[in-house]
Coordinates of C-alpha atoms in Angstrom, one line a residue:
M1 CA -14.2 -1.2 -26.2
L2 CA -10.7 -2.4 -27.1
E3 CA -10.8 0.1 -30.0
A4 CA -11.7 2.9 -27.5
M5 CA -8.8 1.9 -25.3
E6 CA -6.4 2.0 -28.3
Q7 CA -7.6 5.6 -29.1
E8 CA -6.9 6.8 -25.5
Y9 CA -3.8 4.7 -24.8
T10 CA -2.0 4.6 -28.2
D11 CA 0.9 2.6 -26.9
I12 CA -1.0 -0.6 -26.5
S13 CA 1.2 -3.7 -27.1
F14 CA 1.2 -7.5 -26.9
E15 CA 3.7 -10.1 -25.7
G16 CA 3.8 -13.7 -24.4
K17 CA 6.1 -16.3 -22.9
D18 CA 6.2 -20.1 -22.9
G19 CA 9.8 -20.6 -21.9
V20 CA 11.0 -21.8 -25.3
G21 CA 13.2 -24.9 -24.9
R22 CA 12.5 -25.7 -21.3
K23 CA 8.8 -24.8 -21.2
T24 CA 7.6 -22.6 -18.3
D25 CA 5.2 -24.0 -15.7
V26 CA 2.5 -21.4 -16.5
P27 CA 2.7 -20.0 -20.1
W28 CA 1.2 -16.5 -20.6
S29 CA 0.3 -13.9 -23.1
R30 CA -0.7 -10.3 -22.3
F31 CA -1.8 -7.0 -23.8
Y32 CA -1.0 -3.7 -22.0
S33 CA 0.0 -0.1 -22.3
K34 CA 3.8 0.2 -22.8
S35 CA 4.0 3.4 -20.7
R36 CA 1.9 1.9 -17.9
S37 CA 3.5 -1.5 -17.8
K38 CA 7.0 -1.5 -19.1
S39 CA 7.4 -5.2 -18.3
A40 CA 5.2 -8.1 -17.0
T41 CA 6.5 -7.3 -13.5
Q42 CA 5.1 -3.8 -13.5
G43 CA 1.7 -2.2 -13.6
W44 CA -1.8 -3.5 -14.6
Y45 CA -2.5 -5.5 -17.8
V46 CA -4.8 -8.2 -19.3
V47 CA -3.1 -11.6 -19.3
Y48 CA -4.0 -15.0 -20.6
L49 CA -2.7 -17.6 -18.2
F50 CA -2.4 -21.4 -19.0
P51 CA -2.7 -23.5 -15.9
T52 CA -0.2 -26.3 -15.4
H53 CA -2.6 -29.1 -16.2
G54 CA -3.0 -27.6 -19.7
N55 CA -6.8 -28.3 -19.9
G56 CA -7.9 -24.7 -20.0
I57 CA -7.0 -21.0 -20.0
Y58 CA -7.9 -17.9 -17.9
V59 CA -8.2 -14.4 -19.2
C60 CA -7.3 -12.2 -16.3
L61 CA -7.0 -8.6 -15.1
A62 CA -3.8 -8.6 -13.1
H63 CA -0.9 -6.6 -11.7
G64 CA 2.8 -7.4 -12.0
S65 CA 3.4 -9.9 -9.2
S66 CA 7.2 -10.0 -9.0
R67 CA 10.4 -8.0 -9.3
L68 CA 13.6 -8.8 -11.1
E69 CA 16.4 -8.9 -8.5
N70 CA 19.9 -10.0 -9.3
G71 CA 18.7 -11.8 -12.4
S72 CA 15.9 -13.7 -10.6
F73 CA 12.2 -13.0 -10.4
V74 CA 11.2 -12.5 -6.7
P75 CA 7.4 -12.5 -5.8
R76 CA 6.0 -9.3 -4.3
S77 CA 5.0 -9.7 -0.6
N78 CA 1.4 -10.8 0.2
D79 CA 0.8 -7.4 1.9
E80 CA 1.9 -5.4 -1.1
L81 CA -0.2 -7.6 -3.5
K82 CA -3.2 -7.2 -1.2
Q83 CA -3.0 -3.5 -1.2
L84 CA -2.7 -3.4 -5.0
T85 CA -5.6 -5.8 -5.5
D86 CA -7.9 -4.2 -2.9
W87 CA -7.5 -0.9 -4.8
G88 CA -8.0 -2.4 -8.2
S89 CA -11.0 -4.5 -7.1
A90 CA -12.7 -1.4 -5.7
V91 CA -12.2 0.4 -9.0
I92 CA -13.9 -2.2 -11.2
A93 CA -16.4 -3.6 -8.6
S94 CA -19.5 -1.9 -10.1
S95 CA -18.6 -3.1 -13.7
I96 CA -18.5 -6.8 -12.9
K97 CA -21.1 -7.1 -10.2
S98 CA -23.7 -8.4 -12.7
R99 CA -21.3 -10.8 -14.4
P100 CA -21.4 -14.2 -12.6
D101 CA -19.0 -15.6 -15.2
I102 CA -16.3 -13.2 -13.9
V103 CA -14.5 -14.7 -10.9
K104 CA -12.1 -12.9 -8.5
S105 CA -9.6 -15.7 -8.0
I106 CA -7.9 -18.4 -10.1
N107 CA -6.1 -21.7 -9.5
L108 CA -3.2 -22.4 -11.8
E109 CA -2.5 -25.7 -10.0
S110 CA 1.2 -25.0 -9.8
K111 CA 3.5 -25.5 -6.8
L112 CA 5.9 -22.8 -7.9
K113 CA 6.0 -19.6 -5.8
L114 CA 6.1 -17.4 -8.9
A115 CA 2.9 -19.0 -10.3
Q116 CA 1.2 -18.7 -6.9
S117 CA 2.1 -15.0 -6.9
Y118 CA 0.3 -14.7 -10.3
E119 CA -2.8 -16.0 -8.6
K120 CA -2.6 -13.4 -5.9
S121 CA -2.3 -10.5 -8.4
V122 CA -5.6 -11.2 -10.2
I123 CA -8.7 -9.2 -9.5
A124 CA -11.0 -10.5 -12.3
A125 CA -10.8 -13.6 -14.5
K126 CA -12.8 -15.9 -16.8
Y127 CA -12.0 -19.5 -17.4
Y128 CA -12.3 -21.4 -20.7
D129 CA -12.3 -25.2 -20.8
L130 CA -10.3 -26.3 -23.9
T131 CA -12.8 -29.1 -24.5
N132 CA -15.6 -26.6 -24.8
L133 CA -14.2 -23.3 -26.1
P134 CA -16.6 -20.5 -26.8
S135 CA -17.0 -18.9 -30.3
L136 CA -14.5 -16.4 -31.6
E137 CA -17.1 -13.7 -31.2
E138 CA -17.5 -14.4 -27.5
L139 CA -13.7 -14.6 -27.0
T140 CA -13.5 -11.2 -28.7
Q141 CA -16.3 -9.7 -26.6
D142 CA -14.5 -10.9 -23.4
A143 CA -11.2 -9.4 -24.6
C144 CA -13.0 -6.1 -25.1
L145 CA -14.6 -6.4 -21.7
F146 CA -11.3 -6.9 -20.0
A147 CA -9.7 -4.1 -22.1
G148 CA -12.4 -1.8 -20.8
L149 CA -11.8 -2.8 -17.2
L150 CA -8.1 -2.2 -17.8
G151 CA -8.9 1.3 -19.0
Q152 CA -10.8 1.9 -15.8
L153 CA -7.7 1.1 -13.8
Y154 CA -5.6 3.4 -15.9
F155 CA -8.2 6.1 -15.4
G156 CA -8.2 5.4 -11.7
E157 CA -4.5 5.8 -11.5
D158 CA -4.7 9.1 -13.4
M159 CA -7.4 10.5 -11.1
G160 CA -6.1 8.9 -7.9
R161 CA -9.5 7.2 -7.6
A162 CA -12.0 5.6 -9.9
P163 CA -15.3 7.3 -10.9
D164 CA -17.8 7.1 -8.0
Q165 CA -15.2 5.5 -5.8
E166 CA -14.9 6.8 -2.2
D167 CA -11.9 8.9 -1.3
I168 CA -8.7 7.0 -0.9
V169 CA -7.1 7.2 2.5
V170 CA -3.4 7.1 1.9
S171 CA -0.7 5.9 4.4
D172 CA 1.0 3.3 2.3
V173 CA 4.0 4.5 0.4
K174 CA 7.7 4.4 1.5
S175 CA 9.4 7.5 0.2
A176 CA 12.6 9.4 0.1
S177 CA 13.2 12.6 2.0
H178 CA 12.3 16.0 0.6
G179 CA 15.1 17.5 2.7
K180 CA 12.4 19.1 4.9
G181 CA 13.9 17.7 8.1
V182 CA 13.8 14.0 9.2
G183 CA 11.9 12.1 6.5
Q184 CA 12.0 9.0 4.3
G185 CA 15.1 7.3 3.1
F186 CA 17.0 7.1 6.4
K187 CA 19.7 4.7 4.9
L188 CA 20.4 7.0 2.0
T189 CA 23.2 9.5 1.8
G190 CA 22.3 13.2 1.2
P191 CA 23.2 13.2 -2.5
E192 CA 21.2 10.0 -3.0
R193 CA 18.1 11.4 -1.4
K194 CA 18.5 14.5 -3.5
A195 CA 18.8 12.5 -6.7
I196 CA 15.6 10.6 -5.8
E197 CA 13.8 13.8 -4.9
L198 CA 14.7 15.5 -8.2
R199 CA 13.7 12.5 -10.2
A200 CA 10.3 12.3 -8.4
M201 CA 9.8 16.0 -8.9
Q202 CA 10.6 15.7 -12.7
V203 CA 8.2 12.8 -13.2
A204 CA 5.5 14.5 -11.2
Q205 CA 5.8 17.8 -13.0
E206 CA 5.7 16.1 -16.5
H207 CA 2.6 14.3 -15.4
L208 CA 0.8 17.4 -14.1
I209 CA 1.6 19.2 -17.3
T210 CA 0.0 16.4 -19.4
L211 CA -3.1 16.8 -17.3
G212 CA -3.3 20.5 -18.3
Y213 CA -1.9 22.1 -15.1
E214 CA 0.4 25.1 -15.0
V215 CA 3.1 24.0 -12.5
E216 CA 5.1 26.1 -10.1
D217 CA 7.8 24.6 -7.9
V218 CA 7.3 26.1 -4.4
S219 CA 9.2 23.4 -2.4
N220 CA 11.8 25.9 -1.2
K221 CA 9.3 28.2 0.4
E222 CA 6.1 26.2 1.2
S223 CA 5.2 23.0 3.0
Y224 CA 4.4 21.3 -0.3
D225 CA 6.2 20.9 -3.6
F226 CA 4.1 22.2 -6.5
K227 CA 1.4 24.7 -6.9
A228 CA -0.7 23.3 -9.7
T229 CA -3.2 25.7 -11.5
K230 CA -5.9 24.9 -14.0
K231 CA -8.8 27.1 -15.1
G232 CA -7.9 29.7 -12.4
S233 CA -7.9 27.3 -9.5
S234 CA -4.8 26.1 -7.7
I235 CA -4.1 23.1 -5.5
P236 CA -1.1 22.1 -3.4
V237 CA 0.7 19.0 -4.6
E238 CA 2.9 16.8 -2.4
V239 CA 5.5 14.7 -4.1
K240 CA 7.2 11.6 -2.7
G241 CA 9.9 9.5 -4.4
T242 CA 11.2 6.0 -3.5
T243 CA 13.3 3.2 -4.9
S244 CA 10.9 0.7 -3.5
S245 CA 7.2 0.2 -4.0
I246 CA 4.5 0.2 -1.2
G247 CA 5.2 1.0 2.4
T248 CA 4.5 4.1 4.5
V249 CA 4.6 7.9 3.9
V250 CA 6.6 9.9 6.3
L251 CA 5.2 13.4 6.7
T252 CA 6.2 16.5 8.6
R253 CA 3.8 18.2 11.0
N254 CA 3.4 21.1 8.5
E255 CA 2.6 18.8 5.6
V256 CA -0.1 17.0 7.6
E257 CA -1.7 20.3 8.8
L258 CA -1.6 21.8 5.3
H259 CA -3.1 18.9 3.5
M260 CA -5.8 18.3 6.2
Q261 CA -6.8 21.9 5.7
S262 CA -6.6 21.8 1.9
Y263 CA -8.6 18.6 1.4
P264 CA -10.4 18.0 -1.0
N265 CA -8.5 20.4 -3.1
N266 CA -5.1 18.8 -2.7
M267 CA -3.0 16.0 -4.3
L268 CA -0.3 13.5 -3.5
I269 CA 1.9 12.1 -6.2
V270 CA 4.2 9.1 -5.4
V271 CA 6.9 8.0 -7.8
S272 CA 8.0 4.5 -6.8
D273 CA 10.5 2.0 -8.2
I274 CA 13.0 4.7 -9.0
N275 CA 16.4 3.4 -10.2
L276 CA 19.3 4.8 -8.2
H277 CA 22.7 4.6 -9.9
R278 CA 25.5 4.8 -7.4
S279 CA 28.4 3.9 -9.7
T280 CA 28.9 7.5 -10.7
T281 CA 30.6 10.3 -8.7
T282 CA 27.2 12.0 -8.4
P283 CA 24.3 9.6 -7.8
I284 CA 21.8 9.5 -10.7
A285 CA 18.1 8.5 -10.5
T286 CA 16.1 7.3 -13.4
G287 CA 12.7 5.6 -14.2
G288 CA 9.9 5.4 -11.7
N289 CA 6.2 4.5 -11.6
L290 CA 3.8 7.3 -10.9
R291 CA 0.7 7.0 -8.7
Q292 CA -1.6 9.9 -8.1
Y293 CA -4.0 10.5 -5.2
F294 CA -6.6 13.2 -5.8
P295 CA -8.1 14.3 -3.6
W296 CA -5.7 13.1 -0.9
K297 CA -7.5 12.4 2.4
I298 CA -5.3 12.0 5.5
D299 CA -6.9 9.8 8.2
D300 CA -5.3 11.0 11.5
S301 CA -6.1 7.6 13.1
L302 CA -3.5 6.1 10.8
L303 CA -0.8 8.6 11.7
K304 CA 2.0 7.3 13.8
V305 CA 4.5 9.4 15.8
I306 CA 8.1 8.5 14.9
S307 CA 10.0 11.4 16.6
Y308 CA 9.5 14.2 19.2
E309 CA 11.1 17.6 19.7
Y310 CA 12.1 18.2 23.3
N311 CA 13.0 21.6 24.7
L312 CA 15.8 21.5 27.2
I313 CA 15.4 23.7 30.3

C-alpha cells in the first residue's frame, strides 16, 4: 500500500526531530507528501510520536497542529482542530471500523501545550510498548495501513469528499474579497485584497488543469470565478482566498442563489494560508494551501445575514 501511495504521490518524503542538544519533550518522525505538507505544521501526514515517559511509541495519522508565528510555534485553536479532525475521521471511518487496535486518541503524558495540540490533531493511532515490540513485518504492515489511510485523506482533499462520504456542507472558511461588493478581508486594503484574490485564482486554476478541466475565467461577467469543462460538461467554480486558515465564507446573494441552483454540479475551492508580502510598493501574495469541495452544498440554515440594502424614500 505504501508502494501504491508512492506511485500516486511521487513526492513522498521523511523527516524527524528530537531537539538535538536540548531534547524535545515529544520526539517525532513522519512521512508525508512534500506538496501536501510542506512542513510539520501543515497538512496531513503519518507521524511516529514518542510519549514523554519514553516507554512506548505511537504511529499516528495526524494534521499539522500549530503555526510558526514570530519565530515560535503557536497551537491551532481547539475549534479549528476539531473541524479538521471531524472531516478526516469521516473520511477514514469505514477503513478502521473493524480494527480494534486502532484508537482515535492518544496520551503523550506531556504538560506542554504544543504536545497537547499534537494529541488533538490525531484521528487514528496505534501504540507499541517498547518492552513488547511487534515483529518488523507487523510494523511494516502497520506503516502500509497508515500510508493507505493517508492516501484516502489526500484523495478526499482532491475530490472535496471521500468515496461514499455524504456531501460536505461548507460554511467554514474565512476568505478575502473577490471585489464583488462587500466581502471577506475587511481589514485589508484594496491592493492587498486584489493580490490575495489573484493568488487564489492562480492556485485554483493550476489545480483544475491538473484534474483535466479546461478553465475559463468568467469572474468579470458571472457570479462565479471559473467555468470548468471536462468531457463536454461544465460546472461553475467559486474561489476564495485567505491569509488565515479556517473561519467563515462570506457570500453575495447572487453567489448563494447560483450555487444552490447548480448543486450538485458545482465546486468551491478555498486557498488558505496565503503569504501576503506588504514590504513592496505593490503587495505580493505567494503560497497557499488548497482545499476543494465538490459538489458544494450550501445549507441555508447556516447562512447568517451580515448586511442589508435599504432603499431611501
